[in-house]
Coordinates of C-alpha atoms in Angstrom, one line a residue:
Chain A
X1 CA 55.0 98.5 -18.5
X2 CA 53.3 96.9 -21.5
X3 CA 49.9 97.3 -19.8
X4 CA 50.0 101.0 -20.5
X5 CA 50.5 100.2 -24.2
X6 CA 47.2 99.8 -26.0
X7 CA 47.3 97.7 -29.1
X8 CA 44.7 97.3 -31.7
X9 CA 42.1 96.4 -29.1
X10 CA 41.6 100.1 -28.4
X11 CA 40.1 101.7 -31.4
X12 CA 40.0 105.4 -32.0
X13 CA 36.2 105.1 -32.3
X14 CA 36.0 103.5 -28.9
X15 CA 38.3 106.2 -27.5
X16 CA 36.1 108.9 -29.0
X17 CA 32.9 107.3 -27.8
X18 CA 34.3 106.8 -24.4
X19 CA 36.3 109.4 -22.7
X20 CA 37.7 112.2 -24.8
X21 CA 35.8 114.9 -23.0
X22 CA 36.3 113.3 -19.6
X23 CA 40.0 112.7 -20.2
X24 CA 40.5 116.1 -21.6
X25 CA 38.8 117.7 -18.6
X26 CA 40.8 115.7 -16.2
X27 CA 44.1 116.4 -17.8
X28 CA 43.3 120.1 -18.1
X29 CA 42.5 120.2 -14.4
X30 CA 45.5 118.0 -13.6
X31 CA 48.0 120.3 -15.1
X32 CA 47.1 123.0 -12.5
X33 CA 47.3 120.9 -9.4
X34 CA 47.6 117.3 -8.1
X35 CA 45.3 115.9 -5.5
X36 CA 47.6 113.1 -4.5
X37 CA 51.3 112.4 -5.0
X38 CA 52.2 110.7 -8.2
X39 CA 53.4 107.1 -7.5
X40 CA 55.5 107.3 -10.7
X41 CA 57.5 109.8 -8.7
X42 CA 57.1 108.8 -5.1
X43 CA 57.6 105.0 -5.7
X44 CA 60.9 103.7 -6.9
X45 CA 60.3 102.2 -10.4
X46 CA 61.9 99.1 -11.7
X47 CA 63.9 101.0 -14.3
X48 CA 65.3 103.2 -11.6
X49 CA 66.5 100.3 -9.6
X50 CA 67.2 97.3 -11.8
X51 CA 69.1 97.0 -15.1
X52 CA 68.3 97.7 -18.6
X53 CA 69.4 95.8 -21.8
X54 CA 73.1 95.3 -22.5
X55 CA 74.8 96.8 -25.5
X56 CA 75.1 93.4 -27.2
X57 CA 71.3 92.8 -27.2
X58 CA 70.4 94.6 -30.4
X59 CA 73.1 95.0 -33.0
X60 CA 70.6 96.8 -35.3
X61 CA 67.7 98.2 -33.5
X62 CA 64.0 98.8 -34.2
X63 CA 61.8 101.4 -32.6
X64 CA 60.6 100.6 -29.0
X65 CA 57.4 98.6 -28.9
X66 CA 55.3 101.5 -27.7
X67 CA 55.8 103.1 -31.2
X68 CA 54.5 100.1 -33.0
X69 CA 51.7 102.1 -34.6
X70 CA 54.2 104.2 -36.5
X71 CA 54.3 101.8 -39.5
X72 CA 53.7 101.7 -43.2
X73 CA 50.1 100.9 -44.2
X74 CA 48.5 99.8 -47.4
X75 CA 44.9 100.3 -48.7
X76 CA 43.8 97.0 -50.3
X77 CA 41.2 98.4 -52.7
X78 CA 43.5 100.8 -54.4
X79 CA 45.3 98.1 -56.5
X80 CA 44.7 94.7 -58.0
X81 CA 47.5 93.1 -55.9
X82 CA 50.2 94.0 -53.4
X83 CA 53.1 93.6 -55.8
X84 CA 52.4 96.4 -58.2
X85 CA 51.1 98.6 -55.4
X86 CA 51.7 101.4 -52.9
X87 CA 52.0 101.8 -49.1
X88 CA 52.0 104.9 -47.0
X89 CA 54.5 106.7 -44.7
X90 CA 53.1 107.3 -41.2
X91 CA 53.6 111.1 -41.6
X92 CA 50.9 111.8 -39.0
X93 CA 53.3 110.5 -36.3
X94 CA 56.6 111.9 -37.5
X95 CA 58.2 115.2 -36.8
X96 CA 61.2 117.1 -38.2
X97 CA 61.9 116.4 -41.9
X98 CA 63.9 113.2 -42.2
X99 CA 61.9 110.1 -42.9
X100 CA 63.0 106.9 -41.1
X101 CA 63.8 104.5 -43.9
X102 CA 62.1 101.6 -42.2
X103 CA 58.7 103.2 -42.5
X104 CA 59.3 105.3 -45.6
X105 CA 56.6 104.4 -48.3
X106 CA 57.1 101.9 -51.0
X107 CA 55.8 101.8 -54.6
X108 CA 56.8 98.9 -56.8
X109 CA 55.5 97.7 -60.1
X110 CA 56.9 94.1 -59.9
X111 CA 57.7 93.9 -56.2
X112 CA 60.9 94.8 -54.2
X113 CA 63.7 92.7 -55.7
X114 CA 66.8 91.5 -54.0
X115 CA 69.9 92.6 -55.9
X116 CA 73.4 92.0 -54.4
X117 CA 76.1 94.5 -54.9
X118 CA 78.2 91.8 -56.5
X119 CA 75.5 91.2 -59.1
X120 CA 74.9 94.8 -59.7
X121 CA 75.8 96.3 -63.1
X122 CA 75.1 99.8 -64.5
X123 CA 75.3 100.4 -68.2
X124 CA 75.6 103.7 -70.0
X125 CA 74.9 103.4 -73.7
X126 CA 73.4 105.1 -76.7
X127 CA 74.8 108.4 -78.0
X128 CA 78.0 108.3 -76.0
X129 CA 81.6 108.1 -77.0
X130 CA 82.2 104.8 -75.1
X131 CA 79.3 102.7 -73.9
X132 CA 80.3 101.7 -70.3
X133 CA 79.6 99.1 -67.7
X134 CA 80.1 99.9 -64.1
X135 CA 80.2 97.6 -61.1
X136 CA 79.0 98.8 -57.7
X137 CA 82.6 99.2 -56.6
X138 CA 83.3 101.5 -59.6
X139 CA 80.5 103.8 -58.5
X140 CA 81.9 104.3 -55.0
X141 CA 85.2 105.5 -56.6
X142 CA 83.6 108.6 -58.2
X143 CA 83.4 111.9 -56.3
X144 CA 80.3 111.9 -54.1
X145 CA 77.7 114.5 -53.1
X146 CA 75.1 114.7 -50.3
X147 CA 71.7 116.2 -50.6
X148 CA 68.3 116.0 -48.9
X149 CA 65.3 115.7 -51.2
X150 CA 61.7 114.6 -51.0
X151 CA 60.4 111.8 -53.2
X152 CA 56.7 112.2 -53.7
X153 CA 54.7 109.7 -55.7
X154 CA 52.8 111.5 -58.6
X155 CA 49.7 109.8 -57.3
X156 CA 50.0 111.2 -53.7
X157 CA 46.6 112.6 -52.7
X158 CA 45.3 111.2 -56.0
X159 CA 42.3 109.4 -54.4
X160 CA 41.1 112.7 -53.2
X161 CA 40.4 114.3 -56.6
X162 CA 36.7 113.5 -56.6
X163 CA 36.2 114.2 -52.9
X164 CA 37.2 113.5 -49.4
X165 CA 37.9 109.8 -49.3
X166 CA 40.6 108.5 -46.9
X167 CA 40.5 109.5 -43.3
X168 CA 44.1 110.2 -42.3
X169 CA 47.1 112.2 -43.4
X170 CA 49.0 108.9 -43.8
X171 CA 46.6 107.9 -46.5
X172 CA 45.9 111.2 -48.1
X173 CA 49.5 112.5 -48.1
X174 CA 51.8 109.6 -47.1
X175 CA 53.2 108.6 -50.6
X176 CA 56.3 110.7 -49.7
X177 CA 59.6 110.4 -48.0
X178 CA 62.5 112.7 -47.4
X179 CA 66.1 111.4 -47.1
X180 CA 69.7 112.5 -47.2
X181 CA 71.2 110.9 -50.2
X182 CA 74.9 110.1 -50.9
X183 CA 75.9 109.3 -54.4
X184 CA 77.4 110.4 -57.7
X185 CA 75.9 112.9 -60.0
X186 CA 74.5 111.4 -63.2
X187 CA 76.5 114.2 -65.0
X188 CA 79.7 112.6 -63.7
X189 CA 78.8 109.2 -65.2
X190 CA 77.6 110.6 -68.5
X191 CA 80.8 112.6 -68.8
X192 CA 82.8 109.4 -68.1
X193 CA 81.1 107.8 -71.1
X194 CA 81.6 111.0 -73.0
X195 CA 78.8 113.1 -74.5
X196 CA 80.8 114.2 -77.6
X197 CA 78.9 111.7 -79.7
X198 CA 75.6 113.2 -78.6
X199 CA 76.3 116.5 -80.4
X200 CA 73.9 119.3 -79.4
X201 CA 72.8 118.3 -75.9
X202 CA 69.7 120.7 -76.0
X203 CA 67.5 118.2 -77.8
X204 CA 68.9 115.0 -76.2
X205 CA 67.3 112.8 -73.6
X206 CA 68.3 110.0 -71.3
X207 CA 66.2 106.9 -70.9
X208 CA 66.6 105.3 -67.4
X209 CA 65.4 101.8 -66.4
X210 CA 65.6 99.5 -63.4
X211 CA 66.7 95.9 -63.1
X212 CA 63.3 94.7 -62.0
X213 CA 60.8 93.0 -64.3
X214 CA 58.7 96.2 -64.6
X215 CA 61.8 98.1 -65.6
X216 CA 60.0 101.3 -64.9
X217 CA 61.7 103.0 -67.9
X218 CA 61.3 106.8 -68.1
X219 CA 62.7 109.5 -70.4
X220 CA 64.4 112.5 -68.9
X221 CA 65.5 115.6 -70.9
X222 CA 69.3 116.0 -70.9
X223 CA 69.1 119.4 -69.2
X224 CA 67.7 117.8 -66.0
X225 CA 70.1 114.8 -66.3
X226 CA 73.1 117.1 -66.3
X227 CA 71.6 119.4 -63.6
X228 CA 70.9 117.8 -60.2
X229 CA 70.1 114.1 -60.8
X230 CA 71.9 111.8 -58.5
X231 CA 72.8 108.1 -58.8
X232 CA 72.5 107.3 -55.1
X233 CA 73.6 104.4 -53.0
X234 CA 73.2 105.7 -49.5
X235 CA 70.1 107.2 -47.8
X236 CA 70.1 108.7 -44.3
X237 CA 73.6 107.5 -43.8
X238 CA 73.3 103.8 -44.7
X239 CA 72.8 101.7 -47.8
X240 CA 69.4 102.0 -49.5
X241 CA 66.8 99.6 -48.2
X242 CA 65.9 96.8 -50.5
X243 CA 62.5 98.2 -51.1
X244 CA 64.0 101.6 -52.0
X245 CA 66.3 100.3 -54.7
X246 CA 69.3 98.6 -53.1
X247 CA 72.0 99.0 -54.1
X248 CA 71.5 102.0 -56.4
X249 CA 68.6 104.2 -57.3
X250 CA 68.1 107.4 -59.2
X251 CA 67.3 110.6 -57.3
X252 CA 65.5 113.2 -59.5
X253 CA 65.1 116.3 -57.2
X254 CA 61.7 117.9 -57.3
X255 CA 60.3 115.6 -59.9
X256 CA 57.5 112.9 -59.6
X257 CA 58.6 109.8 -57.7
X258 CA 58.0 107.4 -60.6
X259 CA 61.1 108.9 -62.2
X260 CA 63.3 108.0 -59.2
X261 CA 64.1 104.6 -60.9
X262 CA 65.1 102.0 -58.3
X263 CA 67.7 99.2 -58.9
X264 CA 69.0 101.4 -61.7
X265 CA 70.6 99.3 -64.4
X266 CA 70.8 101.3 -67.6
X267 CA 71.0 104.9 -68.8
X268 CA 70.7 105.4 -72.5
X269 CA 71.5 108.7 -74.2
X270 CA 68.9 109.3 -77.0
X271 CA 67.8 111.9 -79.5
X272 CA 64.2 111.7 -78.3
X273 CA 61.9 110.3 -75.5
X274 CA 61.0 106.6 -75.5
X275 CA 57.3 107.4 -74.6
X276 CA 57.4 104.3 -72.4
X277 CA 54.4 102.8 -70.7
X278 CA 55.1 104.9 -67.5
X279 CA 55.0 108.1 -69.5
X280 CA 52.0 107.4 -71.8
X281 CA 49.5 105.0 -70.2
X282 CA 50.6 106.1 -66.7
X283 CA 51.8 109.4 -65.3
X284 CA 49.9 111.4 -67.9
X285 CA 47.1 113.6 -66.5
X286 CA 43.7 113.6 -68.2
X287 CA 42.0 117.0 -68.3
X288 CA 38.2 117.6 -68.4
X289 CA 38.0 117.8 -72.2
X290 CA 39.6 114.3 -72.5
X291 CA 43.1 115.5 -73.6
X292 CA 45.9 114.6 -71.4
X293 CA 49.1 116.3 -70.2
X294 CA 52.3 114.4 -70.6
X295 CA 55.7 115.0 -69.0
X296 CA 54.3 116.7 -65.9
X297 CA 57.5 116.1 -64.1
X298 CA 57.7 118.7 -61.4
X299 CA 55.8 118.3 -58.1
X300 CA 54.3 121.7 -57.2
X301 CA 54.3 123.3 -53.8
X302 CA 52.2 121.4 -51.3
X303 CA 51.6 121.1 -47.6
X304 CA 49.6 119.2 -45.0
X305 CA 48.9 119.5 -41.3
X306 CA 50.0 116.2 -39.8
X307 CA 48.8 117.0 -36.3
X308 CA 46.0 117.4 -35.4
X309 CA 44.7 115.1 -38.1
X310 CA 42.3 112.2 -38.2
X311 CA 44.9 109.8 -36.9
X312 CA 46.1 112.4 -34.3
X313 CA 43.1 113.7 -32.4
X314 CA 43.6 116.3 -29.7
X315 CA 43.6 114.3 -26.5
X316 CA 45.2 116.7 -24.1
X317 CA 42.2 119.0 -23.5
X318 CA 42.0 122.7 -23.8
X319 CA 44.9 125.1 -23.7
X320 CA 48.2 125.1 -25.5
X321 CA 48.2 123.2 -28.8
X322 CA 51.0 122.6 -31.3
X323 CA 49.7 122.5 -34.9
X324 CA 52.4 121.0 -37.1
X325 CA 52.9 119.8 -40.6
X326 CA 55.2 119.7 -43.5
X327 CA 55.5 121.6 -46.8
X328 CA 57.5 121.0 -49.9
X329 CA 58.0 122.2 -53.5
X330 CA 59.7 120.7 -56.5
X331 CA 60.4 124.2 -57.7
X332 CA 62.8 125.0 -54.8
X333 CA 62.6 126.2 -51.2
X334 CA 59.5 126.7 -49.2
X335 CA 59.3 130.4 -48.3
X336 CA 56.3 130.5 -46.1
X337 CA 53.4 128.4 -44.8
X338 CA 50.1 129.9 -43.7
X339 CA 47.6 128.2 -41.5
X340 CA 43.8 128.8 -41.3
X341 CA 41.5 127.6 -38.6
X342 CA 38.3 128.7 -40.3
X343 CA 38.4 127.0 -43.6
X344 CA 40.4 129.7 -45.4
X345 CA 38.6 132.9 -44.3
X346 CA 41.6 134.1 -42.3
X347 CA 45.2 133.0 -42.3
X348 CA 48.1 133.3 -39.9
X349 CA 51.7 132.6 -40.9
X350 CA 53.3 129.6 -39.3
X351 CA 56.8 129.2 -38.0
X352 CA 59.3 127.1 -40.0
X353 CA 61.2 124.5 -38.0
X354 CA 64.2 125.4 -40.1
X355 CA 64.8 127.5 -43.2
X356 CA 63.2 126.0 -46.3
X357 CA 65.6 123.6 -48.1
X358 CA 65.8 123.1 -51.8
X359 CA 63.3 120.5 -53.1
X360 CA 63.1 119.0 -49.6
X361 CA 60.5 118.8 -46.8
X362 CA 60.1 121.7 -44.5
X363 CA 58.5 121.4 -41.1
X364 CA 56.2 124.1 -39.8
X365 CA 54.6 124.8 -36.5
X366 CA 51.8 127.0 -35.3
X367 CA 52.0 127.3 -31.5
X368 CA 48.4 128.1 -30.5
X369 CA 45.5 127.5 -28.1
X370 CA 42.5 125.3 -28.6
X371 CA 39.5 125.6 -26.3
X372 CA 37.1 123.1 -27.9
X373 CA 36.3 125.2 -30.9
X374 CA 35.1 123.7 -34.2
X375 CA 38.0 124.2 -36.5
X376 CA 38.4 123.8 -40.2
X377 CA 42.2 123.5 -40.3
X378 CA 44.2 124.2 -43.5
X379 CA 47.8 124.8 -44.4
X380 CA 48.9 126.8 -47.5
X381 CA 52.5 126.6 -48.8
X382 CA 54.3 129.2 -50.8
X383 CA 57.6 128.5 -52.5
X384 CA 60.5 130.7 -53.4
X385 CA 59.1 131.3 -56.9
X386 CA 56.0 132.9 -55.4
X387 CA 53.8 130.0 -56.2
X388 CA 50.9 129.6 -53.8
X389 CA 49.4 126.2 -53.1
X390 CA 45.9 126.2 -54.7
X391 CA 42.6 124.9 -53.4
X392 CA 41.0 121.8 -54.8
X393 CA 38.4 124.0 -56.4
X394 CA 41.1 126.0 -58.2
X395 CA 42.8 122.8 -59.4
X396 CA 39.5 121.3 -60.6
X397 CA 38.7 124.5 -62.5
X398 CA 41.8 124.0 -64.7
X399 CA 42.0 120.2 -64.8
X400 CA 38.6 118.6 -63.9
X401 CA 38.6 115.6 -61.6
X402 CA 40.3 112.9 -63.7
X403 CA 43.9 113.8 -63.8
X404 CA 44.7 111.2 -61.1
X405 CA 48.2 112.6 -60.5
X406 CA 49.6 115.9 -59.1
X407 CA 46.9 116.7 -56.6
X408 CA 48.6 119.4 -54.5
X409 CA 45.4 121.0 -53.2
X410 CA 45.0 122.5 -49.8
X411 CA 43.8 119.9 -47.3
X412 CA 41.1 120.6 -44.7
X413 CA 40.7 118.8 -41.4
X414 CA 37.5 119.4 -39.4
X415 CA 38.6 119.5 -35.7
X416 CA 35.5 118.9 -33.5
X417 CA 34.9 119.9 -30.0
X418 CA 35.7 116.4 -28.7
X419 CA 39.2 116.7 -30.3
X420 CA 38.5 114.3 -33.2
X421 CA 39.6 115.4 -36.7
X422 CA 38.1 114.4 -40.0
X423 CA 39.0 114.7 -43.6
X424 CA 36.5 117.1 -45.2
X425 CA 36.0 119.3 -48.2
X426 CA 34.7 122.8 -47.7
X427 CA 33.1 125.3 -50.0
Chain B
X1 CA 85.6 115.0 -75.3
X2 CA 86.4 111.3 -75.3
X3 CA 85.2 110.9 -71.7
X4 CA 87.2 108.6 -69.4
X5 CA 87.7 111.4 -66.9
X6 CA 88.4 108.9 -64.0
X7 CA 89.1 105.8 -66.0
X8 CA 86.4 103.9 -64.2
X9 CA 84.2 101.3 -65.7
X10 CA 84.9 99.3 -68.8
X11 CA 83.6 99.3 -72.4
X12 CA 80.2 97.6 -72.8
X13 CA 80.3 94.7 -75.2
X14 CA 77.9 94.5 -78.2
X15 CA 76.3 91.4 -76.7
X16 CA 75.7 93.1 -73.4
X17 CA 74.1 96.2 -75.0
X18 CA 71.9 94.0 -77.2
X19 CA 70.7 92.1 -74.1
X20 CA 69.6 95.2 -72.2
X21 CA 69.0 97.8 -74.8
X22 CA 65.6 96.6 -75.9
X23 CA 63.5 99.7 -75.8
X24 CA 61.3 100.5 -78.8
X25 CA 60.4 104.0 -79.7
X26 CA 57.4 105.6 -81.4
X27 CA 59.3 105.8 -84.7
X28 CA 59.8 102.0 -84.6
X29 CA 63.4 102.1 -83.8
X30 CA 64.4 99.2 -81.6
X31 CA 61.9 96.8 -83.2
X32 CA 63.4 93.4 -84.0
X33 CA 62.5 91.6 -87.2
X34 CA 59.5 89.4 -86.9
X35 CA 55.7 89.2 -87.3
X36 CA 52.6 87.7 -85.7
X37 CA 48.9 87.6 -86.7
X38 CA 45.7 88.0 -84.7
X39 CA 44.9 84.3 -84.7
X40 CA 48.2 83.3 -83.3
X41 CA 48.0 86.2 -80.9
X42 CA 44.7 85.0 -79.6
X43 CA 46.2 81.6 -78.8
X44 CA 49.2 83.1 -77.0
X45 CA 46.9 85.6 -75.2
X46 CA 44.6 82.9 -73.9
X47 CA 47.5 80.9 -72.7
X48 CA 49.6 83.6 -71.1
X49 CA 47.5 86.7 -70.6
X50 CA 43.8 86.0 -70.3
X51 CA 43.9 84.8 -66.7
X52 CA 44.2 88.4 -65.6
X53 CA 43.3 90.4 -68.7
X54 CA 40.3 88.3 -69.9
X55 CA 39.8 86.3 -73.1
X56 CA 38.9 89.5 -75.0
X57 CA 41.4 91.8 -73.2
X58 CA 38.5 93.2 -71.3
X59 CA 40.1 92.7 -67.9
X60 CA 39.2 90.4 -64.9
X61 CA 38.4 91.8 -61.5
X62 CA 40.7 94.7 -60.7
X63 CA 43.3 93.7 -63.4
X64 CA 43.9 96.2 -66.2
X65 CA 41.5 96.4 -69.1
X66 CA 43.4 96.5 -72.3
X67 CA 40.4 97.0 -74.6
X68 CA 37.3 99.2 -74.6
X69 CA 36.5 102.6 -73.4
X70 CA 36.4 104.3 -76.8
X71 CA 35.3 107.9 -76.5
X72 CA 35.1 107.9 -72.7
X73 CA 38.1 110.2 -71.9
X74 CA 36.0 113.2 -71.2
X75 CA 33.5 111.2 -69.2
X76 CA 33.1 111.4 -65.4
X77 CA 34.7 107.9 -65.2
X78 CA 37.0 107.4 -68.2
X79 CA 38.1 103.9 -69.3
X80 CA 41.7 104.2 -70.4
X81 CA 42.9 101.3 -72.5
X82 CA 45.3 100.6 -75.3
X83 CA 42.5 101.5 -77.8
X84 CA 41.0 104.4 -76.0
X85 CA 44.1 106.1 -74.6
X86 CA 47.6 104.8 -75.5
X87 CA 49.2 107.1 -78.1
X88 CA 51.8 104.8 -79.6
X89 CA 51.8 101.2 -80.6
X90 CA 55.6 101.0 -79.8
X91 CA 54.7 101.3 -76.1
X92 CA 52.5 98.2 -76.3
X93 CA 55.2 96.1 -78.0
X94 CA 57.9 97.4 -75.7
X95 CA 56.0 97.0 -72.5
X96 CA 54.6 93.5 -73.3
X97 CA 58.0 92.3 -74.5
X98 CA 59.9 93.7 -71.5
X99 CA 57.5 93.4 -68.5
X100 CA 54.7 90.9 -69.3
X101 CA 53.3 88.4 -68.3
X102 CA 53.2 89.8 -64.8
X103 CA 55.4 87.4 -62.8
X104 CA 57.1 85.9 -65.8
X105 CA 58.4 88.9 -67.7
X106 CA 60.9 88.6 -70.6
X107 CA 59.7 85.2 -71.6
X108 CA 58.0 86.2 -74.9
X109 CA 59.7 85.9 -78.2
X110 CA 59.6 88.7 -80.7
X111 CA 57.1 86.9 -82.9
X112 CA 54.9 86.2 -79.9
X113 CA 55.0 89.8 -78.9
X114 CA 54.0 90.9 -82.5
X115 CA 51.1 88.4 -82.3
X116 CA 49.9 89.5 -78.9
X117 CA 50.1 93.1 -80.0
X118 CA 48.1 92.2 -83.1
X119 CA 45.5 90.6 -80.9
X120 CA 45.2 93.6 -78.6
X121 CA 44.7 95.8 -81.7
X122 CA 42.0 93.4 -82.9
X123 CA 40.3 93.4 -79.4
X124 CA 40.1 97.2 -79.7
X125 CA 38.6 97.0 -83.2
X126 CA 41.6 98.8 -84.7
X127 CA 42.5 95.9 -87.1
X128 CA 40.6 93.1 -88.8
X129 CA 40.9 89.5 -87.7
X130 CA 43.1 88.5 -90.6
X131 CA 45.7 91.2 -89.7
X132 CA 49.4 90.4 -89.4
X133 CA 51.7 92.8 -87.6
X134 CA 55.4 92.9 -88.5
X135 CA 58.3 95.2 -88.1
X136 CA 57.6 96.4 -91.7
X137 CA 54.0 97.5 -91.3
X138 CA 54.3 98.5 -87.6
X139 CA 54.1 102.3 -88.3
X140 CA 51.0 102.0 -90.5
X141 CA 48.8 101.3 -87.5
X142 CA 46.9 104.4 -86.4
X143 CA 46.3 104.7 -82.7
X144 CA 42.9 106.4 -82.0
X145 CA 44.3 108.7 -79.2
X146 CA 47.6 109.5 -80.9
X147 CA 46.8 113.2 -80.8
X148 CA 45.3 113.2 -77.3
X149 CA 48.3 114.5 -75.4
X150 CA 49.8 117.9 -74.8
X151 CA 53.1 118.7 -73.2
X152 CA 52.9 120.0 -69.6
X153 CA 51.4 123.5 -69.8
X154 CA 51.2 124.3 -66.1
X155 CA 53.5 127.3 -66.5
X156 CA 50.9 129.0 -68.7
X157 CA 47.6 127.7 -67.3
X158 CA 48.4 127.5 -63.6
X159 CA 51.7 129.1 -62.4
X160 CA 50.9 132.4 -64.1
X161 CA 47.7 132.6 -62.1
X162 CA 48.8 131.2 -58.8
X163 CA 52.0 133.1 -58.3
X164 CA 50.4 136.0 -56.4
X165 CA 50.4 137.3 -52.9
X166 CA 47.6 135.4 -51.2
X167 CA 44.7 136.7 -49.2
X168 CA 45.1 136.7 -45.4
X169 CA 41.9 138.1 -44.0
X170 CA 38.2 138.1 -45.0
X171 CA 39.1 135.8 -47.9
X172 CA 35.5 134.5 -48.3
X173 CA 32.1 135.2 -46.8
X174 CA 31.4 131.8 -45.4
X175 CA 32.6 128.2 -45.3
X176 CA 30.5 125.1 -45.4
X177 CA 31.6 121.4 -45.2
X178 CA 30.6 119.9 -48.5
X179 CA 32.0 116.4 -48.1
X180 CA 33.2 114.1 -45.3
X181 CA 35.5 111.1 -45.6
X182 CA 33.7 109.2 -42.9
X183 CA 30.6 109.2 -45.1
X184 CA 32.4 107.1 -47.7
X185 CA 34.0 105.0 -45.0
X186 CA 36.6 103.4 -47.3
X187 CA 39.6 103.9 -45.0
X188 CA 41.0 100.5 -43.9
X189 CA 39.8 99.4 -40.5
X190 CA 42.2 96.7 -39.4
X191 CA 45.4 98.2 -40.8
X192 CA 44.1 101.7 -41.1
X193 CA 43.0 104.6 -39.2
X194 CA 41.8 102.7 -36.2
X195 CA 45.1 101.0 -35.6
X196 CA 47.1 104.0 -36.7
X197 CA 45.4 106.3 -34.2
X198 CA 47.3 107.2 -31.1
X199 CA 46.3 105.2 -28.1
X200 CA 43.7 106.1 -25.7
X201 CA 45.1 108.1 -22.8
X202 CA 45.4 106.4 -19.4
X203 CA 42.4 107.0 -17.3

């Protein structure tokens, strides 16, 4: 069985050099008729005769070995070390909207720490009636909510500002995951401490920080804190993974991933922002004239075609092809996704896998035909506010090329006659 | 109200709040008493910081540069440092005290943090070499890029333009490829695209 699985010995380049055209032709012909009976059908296979694994073999399972390429990857040259660094979700290989936690991207500033529930403490202090300390057990006794939200790093697609750099959707758009969270609203915890002492809430802020060495402190206006921010302890049904903030993280729907403070240890009610390192030196967006935007919290509407894409060349030959990808918006629901095959001259509206969900990933499909044409594939998301995902040229016109963060431009893949796809920029 | 809707949690003790509530704000609130001069800061910096950030805070290899870059923010390749970019000195003190040195955070005393901050200011030519920074003169230091930030204005500069019904046909005359990722060739090979690609089909 394992001899049908090609590991890293088979490179995409070798595959493209070798037999794309031949394989495509053969498969295309093969779908119409078979010259000889298929032994996978005519001969009894081991799995149809012998026994599989017992139920006691894998108490907690991992994906089957044939899916071993669906993994997080890092790009060494992006950061000085791997501790304060980033890796990427294999979005090219996923479908639907829920990201498996085991391959959902990580971004740490002082590494993924190990914090037991027994050692966990959450403090609420500052302008509250009674500063409080909660244990993990306390948190589980508050009324709970469930919501699916995307967490997108502010720097997702950031390496692409100056041009087409990384060749794969995983690398250009993979600083994102989408999970179903269970937790307590931050509003509930703030009310437990009492906001009477804060007075007028309109000009108040909360400062949130993690238990790790970096602390990742960020300031959040009270209006957002009381709206939909969650103090989450479960994701996709189970406890948070260590690298995603176990046992408790903040979920800040629609807002840049940096504010989703992991290993959350303290929430301080304040009469102004702290202007911490992560909201001055970092997560500020420098414009062409040298001034910089601060507090660019919301992640705007965005989309990317995940297949075909550089890591997902077309290998099945001509004929029916499923173009698929994902779209999301920090402003609300995705209303529509359009797809272009000619670099934006003409567009057709894709089909949504399910209705757009609030501040969560939406899957889209365009069921189409490909017969070896050169395509310049693009997707363009629209959200319920009517915002239309811009081109990179439109973004650069307003911002220049040095804002690092918040690159939600339309991505182009050049699909070539051999089925290969490449990250390109177009006029 | 007085809170306590569910009666969960317990009152935080003053010692506990003091241990964790160490953030320092632009107006200086949160700063503990203390001081440190440039000379002392240089000694501490060389011992605890220079291995990554360089003897002169200029940065080694890919580690962050803390000094330099004056006047480069509008350049093609801006150098953003404490001197050229950071708007508030409070952030320097707060971040160094809370999260540095990398790998041994929260080991600096208040006086050491004042001294290191003074040395970083000196490395950026913001103060003279005989300068002493303290909780009392902290707000007198002028940060060069203090006025360099605006609050998110996307609603006016972007949303108002891009919330329109988009073009569906004949949206432009022609399209040309202007850049290719494979020309740069910086995608990881071993752990990157090659390996990430789907496997070759069976023959």
